[in-house]
Amino acid sequence: MNFNNINFDTYLKNYPDANGYFGKYGGAYIAPELKAAMDEITTAYFTICKSSKFISELRRIRREFQGRPTPVSYLERLSGSLGNVQLYVKREDLNHTGAHKLNHCMGEALLAKYMGKKKVIAETGAGQHGVALATAAAYFGLECDIYMGAVDIKKQAPNVARMKILGANVIEVTDGLATLKEAVDAAFTAYSKEYKDCIYCIGSVVGPHPFPMMVRDFQSVVGIEAREQFMEMTGELPDAVVACVGGGSNAAGMFAGFLNDPVDIYGVEPLGRGPKLGDHAASLQYGTEGVMHGFNSIMLKDENGEPAPVYSVASGLDYPSSGPEHAFLHELGRVKYDVVDDEETINAFFTLSRMEGIIPAIESSHAVAYAMKLAKKMGKGSILINLSGRGDKDMDYIIENYGIR
Ligand SMILES: *Cc1c(COP(=O)(O)O)cnc(C)c1O
């Protein structure tokens, strides 16, 4: 399929280019000492991860350990309540550890093992990526250092406990505001000293090349499975596909299955409390081009051009940029990026729980909320939603802040 002069038959092969660019977005803006480390990972990715041995081992792990393929479920009662549009969800909430993040963590950790590395390193904000990576490290017998801001450690006690039980070292970062940004800096600094023995495992389709490509490719299992399952269930393609976008990994994986199809694709960003800077994390909607965390993309900046403080009710969407591929697909118009606010999200959280017996993650509730609005607008047809994770982690927060609705 051709769209805006891009041939989508060969898109996944051709994007990013050899230097990690999707159009003008992406690349690797890193300190010289990390350049060698990234090149090593890129080379290893193209040789090891494309080998049939690696592919069949990852397939087996996905089946026997992660519980893949995750099903696609038809939302009969919710669809009925909205009119004539049929809604379906891809159940990444049923993936081991309760979200899509394990899809790329198992891939990254298996690559580390093949490369002969002893350790994986990462930062974490809310702790979801840290838990997924600690799980993968335990499975492969790798050491695992997770850098986490002191403020986040206090806020996310259950995830800190999970990481420790799984055998990870949670390293407290006390610089600056002691949250995600400082944790990223500390993890990169540690990595530049230790890269001979370890690899850095990024938690989304962000960071320097090759991570946006590698994480997308590992996550594309979601879109490939979902397309096949949807076709088998209905005999046709969905009219629309919807996913929430933080860094953008669950969306990139889902979209990869449908970019070459005549399907409308929607990425949903968090509008939070409203459009004022600091009240949301809708970077593609309100941001401008810039470089942060090693890549060029669209980002939310403060008056000094630094990454702006952002807010979302979903801690996993709380990031001032999105992966370079999303910036590119946005510019092309192949994917439409839109927003929902906290209120719509919390309503969708309770609606899906009550009508379908599925408690969604607050992140995923953004996609559900958008699909509910879209269904009313479309009037007929079908929508496939990526349900990126389950909401168990969010229940205390919801009860405390919103009560039972
Ligand atoms: C981390 C997380 C997200 C956001 O990350 P992406 O890279 O944008 O997918 C979305 N949903 C859940 C359940 C998460 O844990």
Coordinates of C-alpha atoms and ligand atoms in Angstrom, one line a residue:
M1 CA 0.0 0.0 0.0
N2 CA 1.2 3.5 -0.9
F3 CA 0.5 6.3 1.5
N4 CA 2.0 9.8 1.1
N5 CA 4.8 8.5 -1.2
I6 CA 5.8 5.8 1.3
N7 CA 5.5 2.2 0.2
F8 CA 4.2 0.4 3.2
D9 CA 4.7 -3.1 1.7
T10 CA 8.4 -2.7 2.5
Y11 CA 8.1 -0.1 5.3
L12 CA 9.2 -2.2 8.2
K13 CA 12.4 -3.2 6.4
N14 CA 13.2 0.3 5.2
Y15 CA 12.5 2.2 8.4
P16 CA 14.5 3.2 10.2
D17 CA 17.4 3.7 7.8
A18 CA 20.9 2.4 8.6
N19 CA 21.5 5.3 10.9
G20 CA 18.3 4.8 12.8
Y21 CA 16.2 7.6 11.2
F22 CA 12.5 7.5 10.5
G23 CA 12.5 10.5 8.2
K24 CA 14.2 13.2 10.2
Y25 CA 13.4 11.6 13.6
G26 CA 15.5 9.1 15.5
G27 CA 19.3 8.8 15.3
A28 CA 21.7 8.4 18.1
Y29 CA 22.7 11.6 20.0
I30 CA 25.1 10.1 22.5
A31 CA 28.5 10.6 24.2
P32 CA 31.4 9.2 22.2
E33 CA 32.1 6.5 24.7
L34 CA 28.6 5.1 24.3
K35 CA 28.9 5.0 20.5
A36 CA 30.9 1.8 20.4
A37 CA 28.4 0.2 22.8
M38 CA 25.4 1.1 20.6
D39 CA 27.2 -0.1 17.5
E40 CA 27.9 -3.4 19.2
I41 CA 24.2 -3.8 20.0
T42 CA 23.2 -2.9 16.5
T43 CA 25.5 -5.4 14.9
A44 CA 24.5 -8.1 17.4
Y45 CA 20.8 -7.3 16.7
F46 CA 21.2 -7.8 12.9
T47 CA 23.2 -11.0 13.2
I48 CA 21.9 -12.7 16.3
C49 CA 18.2 -11.7 16.4
K50 CA 17.7 -12.5 12.7
S51 CA 19.1 -16.0 13.1
S52 CA 16.7 -18.9 13.1
K53 CA 18.1 -20.2 16.4
F54 CA 17.3 -16.9 18.2
I55 CA 13.9 -16.6 16.6
S56 CA 12.8 -20.2 17.5
E57 CA 14.1 -19.8 21.0
L58 CA 12.2 -16.6 21.5
R59 CA 9.1 -18.2 20.0
R60 CA 9.3 -21.1 22.4
I61 CA 9.8 -18.7 25.4
R62 CA 6.8 -16.7 24.3
R63 CA 4.6 -19.8 24.1
E64 CA 5.9 -21.6 27.2
F65 CA 6.8 -18.8 29.6
Q66 CA 4.9 -15.7 28.6
G67 CA 1.6 -17.4 27.7
R68 CA 1.5 -16.2 24.1
P69 CA -0.4 -15.9 21.9
T70 CA -2.6 -13.7 24.1
P71 CA -6.3 -13.9 22.9
V72 CA -8.4 -11.3 21.2
S73 CA -11.7 -10.8 23.0
Y74 CA -15.0 -9.5 21.6
L75 CA -16.6 -6.9 23.9
E76 CA -20.2 -7.9 23.4
R77 CA -21.9 -5.9 26.2
L78 CA -19.8 -2.7 25.7
S79 CA -20.4 -2.8 21.9
G80 CA -24.1 -3.3 22.4
S81 CA -24.2 -0.3 24.7
L82 CA -22.6 2.0 22.2
G83 CA -24.6 1.2 19.1
N84 CA -23.6 -0.6 15.9
V85 CA -19.8 -0.7 16.2
Q86 CA -18.1 -4.0 17.3
L87 CA -15.3 -3.6 19.8
Y88 CA -12.5 -6.1 20.3
V89 CA -9.5 -6.1 22.6
K90 CA -6.0 -7.7 22.2
R91 CA -5.4 -9.1 25.7
E92 CA -1.8 -8.0 26.6
D93 CA -3.2 -7.8 30.1
L94 CA -2.9 -11.7 30.0
N95 CA 0.8 -11.7 29.1
H96 CA 3.0 -12.9 32.0
T97 CA 3.5 -10.0 34.5
G98 CA 0.3 -8.4 33.2
A99 CA 1.5 -6.1 30.4
H100 CA 3.1 -5.9 27.0
K101 CA 6.5 -4.8 28.4
L102 CA 7.8 -8.3 28.9
N103 CA 7.6 -8.8 25.1
H104 CA 10.7 -6.6 24.5
C105 CA 12.4 -7.4 27.8
M106 CA 12.5 -11.1 27.0
G107 CA 13.9 -10.2 23.6
E108 CA 16.5 -7.8 25.0
A109 CA 17.6 -10.2 27.7
L110 CA 17.9 -13.1 25.3
L111 CA 20.1 -10.9 23.1
A112 CA 22.2 -10.1 26.2
K113 CA 22.6 -13.9 26.8
Y114 CA 23.6 -14.6 23.2
M115 CA 26.1 -11.7 23.4
G116 CA 27.7 -13.3 26.5
K117 CA 26.8 -10.4 28.8
K118 CA 26.5 -11.0 32.5
K119 CA 24.2 -8.1 33.4
V120 CA 21.3 -6.0 32.2
I121 CA 20.9 -2.4 33.2
A122 CA 17.9 0.0 33.1
E123 CA 16.1 2.9 34.7
T124 CA 12.5 2.8 35.8
G125 CA 10.0 5.4 36.7
A126 CA 6.9 3.8 38.1
G127 CA 8.7 0.4 38.2
Q128 CA 6.8 -1.4 35.5
H129 CA 9.8 -1.7 33.2
G130 CA 12.0 -2.6 36.1
V131 CA 9.7 -5.5 37.1
A132 CA 9.5 -6.8 33.5
L133 CA 13.3 -6.6 33.1
A134 CA 13.9 -8.2 36.5
T135 CA 11.6 -11.0 35.4
A136 CA 13.6 -11.5 32.2
A137 CA 16.9 -11.4 34.1
A138 CA 15.7 -14.0 36.6
Y139 CA 14.6 -16.3 33.7
F140 CA 18.0 -16.1 32.0
G141 CA 20.2 -16.0 35.1
L142 CA 21.5 -12.5 34.4
E143 CA 22.3 -9.8 37.0
C144 CA 20.0 -6.9 36.9
D145 CA 20.7 -3.3 38.0
I146 CA 17.6 -1.0 38.1
Y147 CA 18.2 2.7 38.7
M148 CA 15.3 4.4 40.3
G149 CA 14.7 7.9 41.8
A150 CA 14.4 8.1 45.6
V151 CA 11.0 9.8 45.2
D152 CA 9.7 7.0 42.9
I153 CA 11.1 4.3 45.3
K154 CA 8.9 5.7 48.0
K155 CA 5.8 6.0 45.8
Q156 CA 6.1 2.6 44.2
A157 CA 6.7 0.3 47.1
P158 CA 5.0 -2.8 45.6
N159 CA 7.0 -2.7 42.4
V160 CA 10.3 -2.2 44.4
A161 CA 9.4 -5.3 46.4
R162 CA 8.7 -7.3 43.2
M163 CA 12.0 -6.3 41.7
K164 CA 13.9 -7.3 44.9
I165 CA 12.1 -10.6 45.2
L166 CA 13.0 -11.3 41.6
G167 CA 16.7 -10.7 42.5
A168 CA 17.3 -7.3 41.0
N169 CA 19.5 -4.6 42.6
V170 CA 17.4 -1.5 42.9
I171 CA 19.8 1.4 43.0
E172 CA 18.5 4.6 44.6
V173 CA 19.2 7.9 42.7
T174 CA 19.1 11.0 44.9
D175 CA 20.3 13.7 42.4
G176 CA 18.1 16.6 41.5
L177 CA 14.4 15.9 41.7
A178 CA 15.2 12.2 42.3
T179 CA 12.7 10.9 39.7
L180 CA 12.8 9.3 36.2
K181 CA 15.1 11.9 34.5
E182 CA 17.8 11.6 37.1
A183 CA 17.4 7.8 37.0
V184 CA 18.0 7.8 33.2
D185 CA 21.2 9.9 33.6
A186 CA 22.5 7.6 36.4
A187 CA 21.8 4.5 34.4
F188 CA 23.5 5.8 31.3
T189 CA 26.5 6.9 33.3
A190 CA 26.8 3.5 34.9
Y191 CA 26.4 1.8 31.5
S192 CA 29.1 3.8 29.9
K193 CA 31.5 2.4 32.5
E194 CA 30.3 -1.2 32.4
Y195 CA 29.2 -1.8 28.8
K196 CA 31.7 -4.5 28.2
D197 CA 29.9 -6.8 30.6
C198 CA 26.3 -5.7 30.3
I199 CA 23.6 -4.2 28.0
Y200 CA 21.2 -1.4 28.6
C201 CA 17.6 -2.4 28.1
I202 CA 15.4 0.5 27.2
G203 CA 11.7 0.3 28.2
S204 CA 10.0 1.7 25.1
V205 CA 10.6 2.7 21.5
V206 CA 12.7 5.6 22.6
G207 CA 16.4 6.3 23.2
P208 CA 19.3 6.1 20.7
H209 CA 19.3 3.8 17.6
P210 CA 19.0 0.7 17.6
F211 CA 16.4 0.7 20.5
P212 CA 13.4 2.3 18.8
M213 CA 13.7 -0.3 16.0
M214 CA 14.6 -3.2 18.2
V215 CA 11.8 -2.6 20.7
R216 CA 9.3 -2.2 17.9
D217 CA 10.4 -5.4 16.2
F218 CA 10.1 -7.3 19.5
Q219 CA 6.7 -5.8 20.2
S220 CA 5.4 -6.4 16.6
V221 CA 4.3 -9.9 17.8
V222 CA 1.3 -8.1 19.2
G223 CA 0.1 -6.7 15.9
I224 CA 1.0 -9.8 13.9
E225 CA -0.9 -12.1 16.3
A226 CA -3.9 -9.7 16.6
R227 CA -4.3 -9.3 12.8
E228 CA -4.3 -13.1 12.3
Q229 CA -6.7 -13.6 15.2
F230 CA -9.1 -10.9 14.1
M231 CA -9.2 -12.2 10.6
E232 CA -9.9 -15.7 11.9
M233 CA -12.7 -14.4 14.2
T234 CA -14.5 -12.1 11.7
G235 CA -13.2 -13.0 8.2
E236 CA -12.1 -9.4 7.7
L237 CA -9.8 -6.6 8.9
P238 CA -10.9 -4.2 11.6
D239 CA -11.9 -0.7 10.4
A240 CA -9.9 0.9 13.1
V241 CA -7.0 0.1 15.5
V242 CA -6.4 2.0 18.7
A243 CA -3.6 2.0 21.2
C244 CA -2.3 4.4 24.0
V245 CA 1.0 6.1 23.5
G246 CA 3.5 6.9 26.2
G247 CA 7.0 6.2 24.8
G248 CA 5.0 4.2 22.3
S249 CA 6.0 0.6 22.4
N250 CA 2.6 -1.1 22.8
A251 CA 1.3 1.1 20.0
A252 CA 4.3 0.5 17.7
G253 CA 3.9 -3.2 18.1
M254 CA 0.2 -3.2 17.4
F255 CA 0.5 -0.7 14.5
A256 CA 3.2 -2.8 12.8
G257 CA 0.6 -5.4 12.1
F258 CA -1.7 -3.0 10.2
L259 CA 0.4 -0.2 8.6
N260 CA 0.2 -1.9 5.2
D261 CA -3.6 -2.4 5.5
P262 CA -6.5 -0.1 4.6
V263 CA -7.2 0.3 8.3
D264 CA -7.5 3.6 10.2
I265 CA -4.9 3.7 13.0
Y266 CA -5.2 5.9 16.2
G267 CA -2.6 6.6 18.8
V268 CA -4.0 8.1 22.1
E269 CA -2.0 10.4 24.3
P270 CA -2.9 11.6 27.8
L271 CA -4.5 15.0 28.0
G272 CA -4.4 14.7 31.8
R273 CA -6.0 17.7 33.5
G274 CA -6.0 19.8 30.3
P275 CA -4.0 21.4 27.5
K276 CA -1.8 23.7 29.7
L277 CA 1.9 22.8 29.8
G278 CA 2.5 20.7 32.9
D279 CA -1.0 19.4 33.0
H280 CA -0.7 16.6 30.4
A281 CA 1.8 14.4 28.6
A282 CA 0.5 14.7 25.0
S283 CA 3.9 15.3 23.4
L284 CA 2.9 14.7 19.7
Q285 CA -0.2 16.9 20.1
Y286 CA 1.5 19.9 21.7
G287 CA 5.3 19.4 21.4
T288 CA 8.0 20.5 19.0
E289 CA 11.0 18.9 17.4
G290 CA 14.0 18.4 19.7
V291 CA 16.6 16.0 21.0
M292 CA 16.4 14.3 24.4
H293 CA 17.6 11.0 25.9
G294 CA 19.7 10.3 22.8
F295 CA 17.1 10.7 20.0
N296 CA 15.4 13.4 17.8
S297 CA 11.6 13.5 18.1
I298 CA 8.7 15.7 19.1
M299 CA 8.9 16.7 22.7
L300 CA 7.4 19.0 25.3
K301 CA 9.9 21.7 26.3
D302 CA 10.1 24.2 29.1
E303 CA 11.1 27.9 28.5
N304 CA 14.8 26.8 28.5
G305 CA 14.3 24.1 25.8
E306 CA 14.7 21.3 28.4
P307 CA 12.2 18.4 28.7
A308 CA 9.1 19.9 30.4
P309 CA 7.5 18.5 33.5
V310 CA 4.6 16.4 32.4
Y311 CA 1.6 14.9 34.2
S312 CA -0.7 11.9 33.5
V313 CA -3.0 9.9 35.7
A314 CA -1.3 6.9 34.2
S315 CA 2.3 6.8 35.4
G316 CA 3.3 4.7 32.3
L317 CA 2.3 7.5 30.0
D318 CA 4.1 10.2 31.9
Y319 CA 6.9 11.0 29.4
P320 CA 7.7 14.3 27.7
S321 CA 8.3 12.8 24.2
S322 CA 7.4 9.8 22.1
G323 CA 9.4 7.4 20.0
P324 CA 10.8 8.8 16.7
E325 CA 8.7 6.4 14.6
H326 CA 5.5 7.9 16.1
A327 CA 6.7 11.4 15.2
F328 CA 7.3 10.2 11.7
L329 CA 3.9 8.4 11.3
H330 CA 2.3 11.5 12.7
E331 CA 4.0 13.8 10.2
L332 CA 3.1 11.4 7.3
G333 CA -0.5 11.3 8.5
R334 CA -0.5 7.4 8.4
V335 CA -1.5 7.4 12.1
K336 CA -3.8 9.9 13.7
Y337 CA -2.8 10.9 17.2
D338 CA -5.4 12.3 19.5
V339 CA -6.0 12.7 23.2
V340 CA -8.4 11.8 26.0
D341 CA -8.4 13.4 29.5
D342 CA -8.2 11.9 33.0
E343 CA -12.0 12.0 33.5
E344 CA -12.8 10.1 30.2
T345 CA -10.1 7.6 31.2
I346 CA -11.4 6.9 34.6
N347 CA -14.9 6.4 33.2
A348 CA -13.5 3.9 30.7
F349 CA -11.7 2.1 33.5
F350 CA -14.9 1.5 35.4
T351 CA -17.0 0.8 32.2
L352 CA -14.7 -2.0 31.0
S353 CA -14.5 -3.5 34.5
R354 CA -18.3 -3.4 35.0
M355 CA -19.4 -4.4 31.5
E356 CA -16.8 -6.9 30.5
G357 CA -15.1 -8.2 33.7
I358 CA -11.7 -6.9 32.6
I359 CA -10.0 -4.4 34.9
P360 CA -7.6 -2.4 32.5
A361 CA -4.4 -0.6 33.4
I362 CA -5.0 3.2 33.6
E363 CA -2.7 3.5 30.6
S364 CA -4.8 1.1 28.5
S365 CA -8.0 2.8 29.7
H366 CA -6.9 5.8 27.6
A367 CA -7.3 3.6 24.5
V368 CA -10.6 2.2 25.7
A369 CA -11.9 5.7 26.3
Y370 CA -10.9 6.8 22.8
A371 CA -12.5 3.8 21.2
M372 CA -15.7 4.4 23.0
K373 CA -15.9 7.9 21.6
L374 CA -14.8 6.7 18.1
A375 CA -17.5 4.1 18.1
K376 CA -20.2 6.7 18.5
K377 CA -18.6 8.8 15.7
M378 CA -18.2 5.8 13.3
G379 CA -21.8 4.5 13.7
K380 CA -20.9 1.2 12.2
G381 CA -17.8 -1.1 11.6
S382 CA -15.3 -2.5 14.0
I383 CA -12.5 -1.3 16.3
L384 CA -9.6 -3.4 17.7
I385 CA -8.1 -1.9 20.9
N386 CA -4.7 -2.9 22.3
L387 CA -5.3 -3.6 26.0
S388 CA -1.7 -3.1 26.9
G389 CA -2.0 -4.2 30.6
R390 CA -4.1 -5.1 33.5
G391 CA -5.2 -2.7 36.3
D392 CA -4.3 -4.6 39.4
K393 CA -1.4 -2.2 40.0
D394 CA -3.8 0.7 39.8
M395 CA -6.6 -0.3 42.1
D396 CA -5.3 1.3 45.4
Y397 CA -4.7 4.6 43.5
I398 CA -8.2 4.5 41.9
I399 CA -10.0 3.8 45.2
E400 CA -8.0 6.5 47.0
N401 CA -8.4 9.2 44.4
Y402 CA -11.8 8.4 42.7
G403 CA -13.6 6.1 45.1
I404 CA -16.0 3.5 43.6
R405 CA -18.1 4.8 40.8
Ligands
LIG1 C1 4.4 1.2 30.3 C2 3.0 1.0 29.9 C3 2.5 1.7 28.8 C4 3.2 2.8 28.1 O1 4.3 2.4 27.4 P1 4.4 2.4 25.9 O2 5.8 2.2 25.6 O3 3.8 3.7 25.3 O4 3.6 1.2 25.4 C5 1.2 1.4 28.4 N1 0.5 0.5 29.1 C6 1.0 -0.2 30.1 C7 0.1 -1.2 30.8 C8 2.3 0.0 30.6 O5 2.7 -0.7 31.6

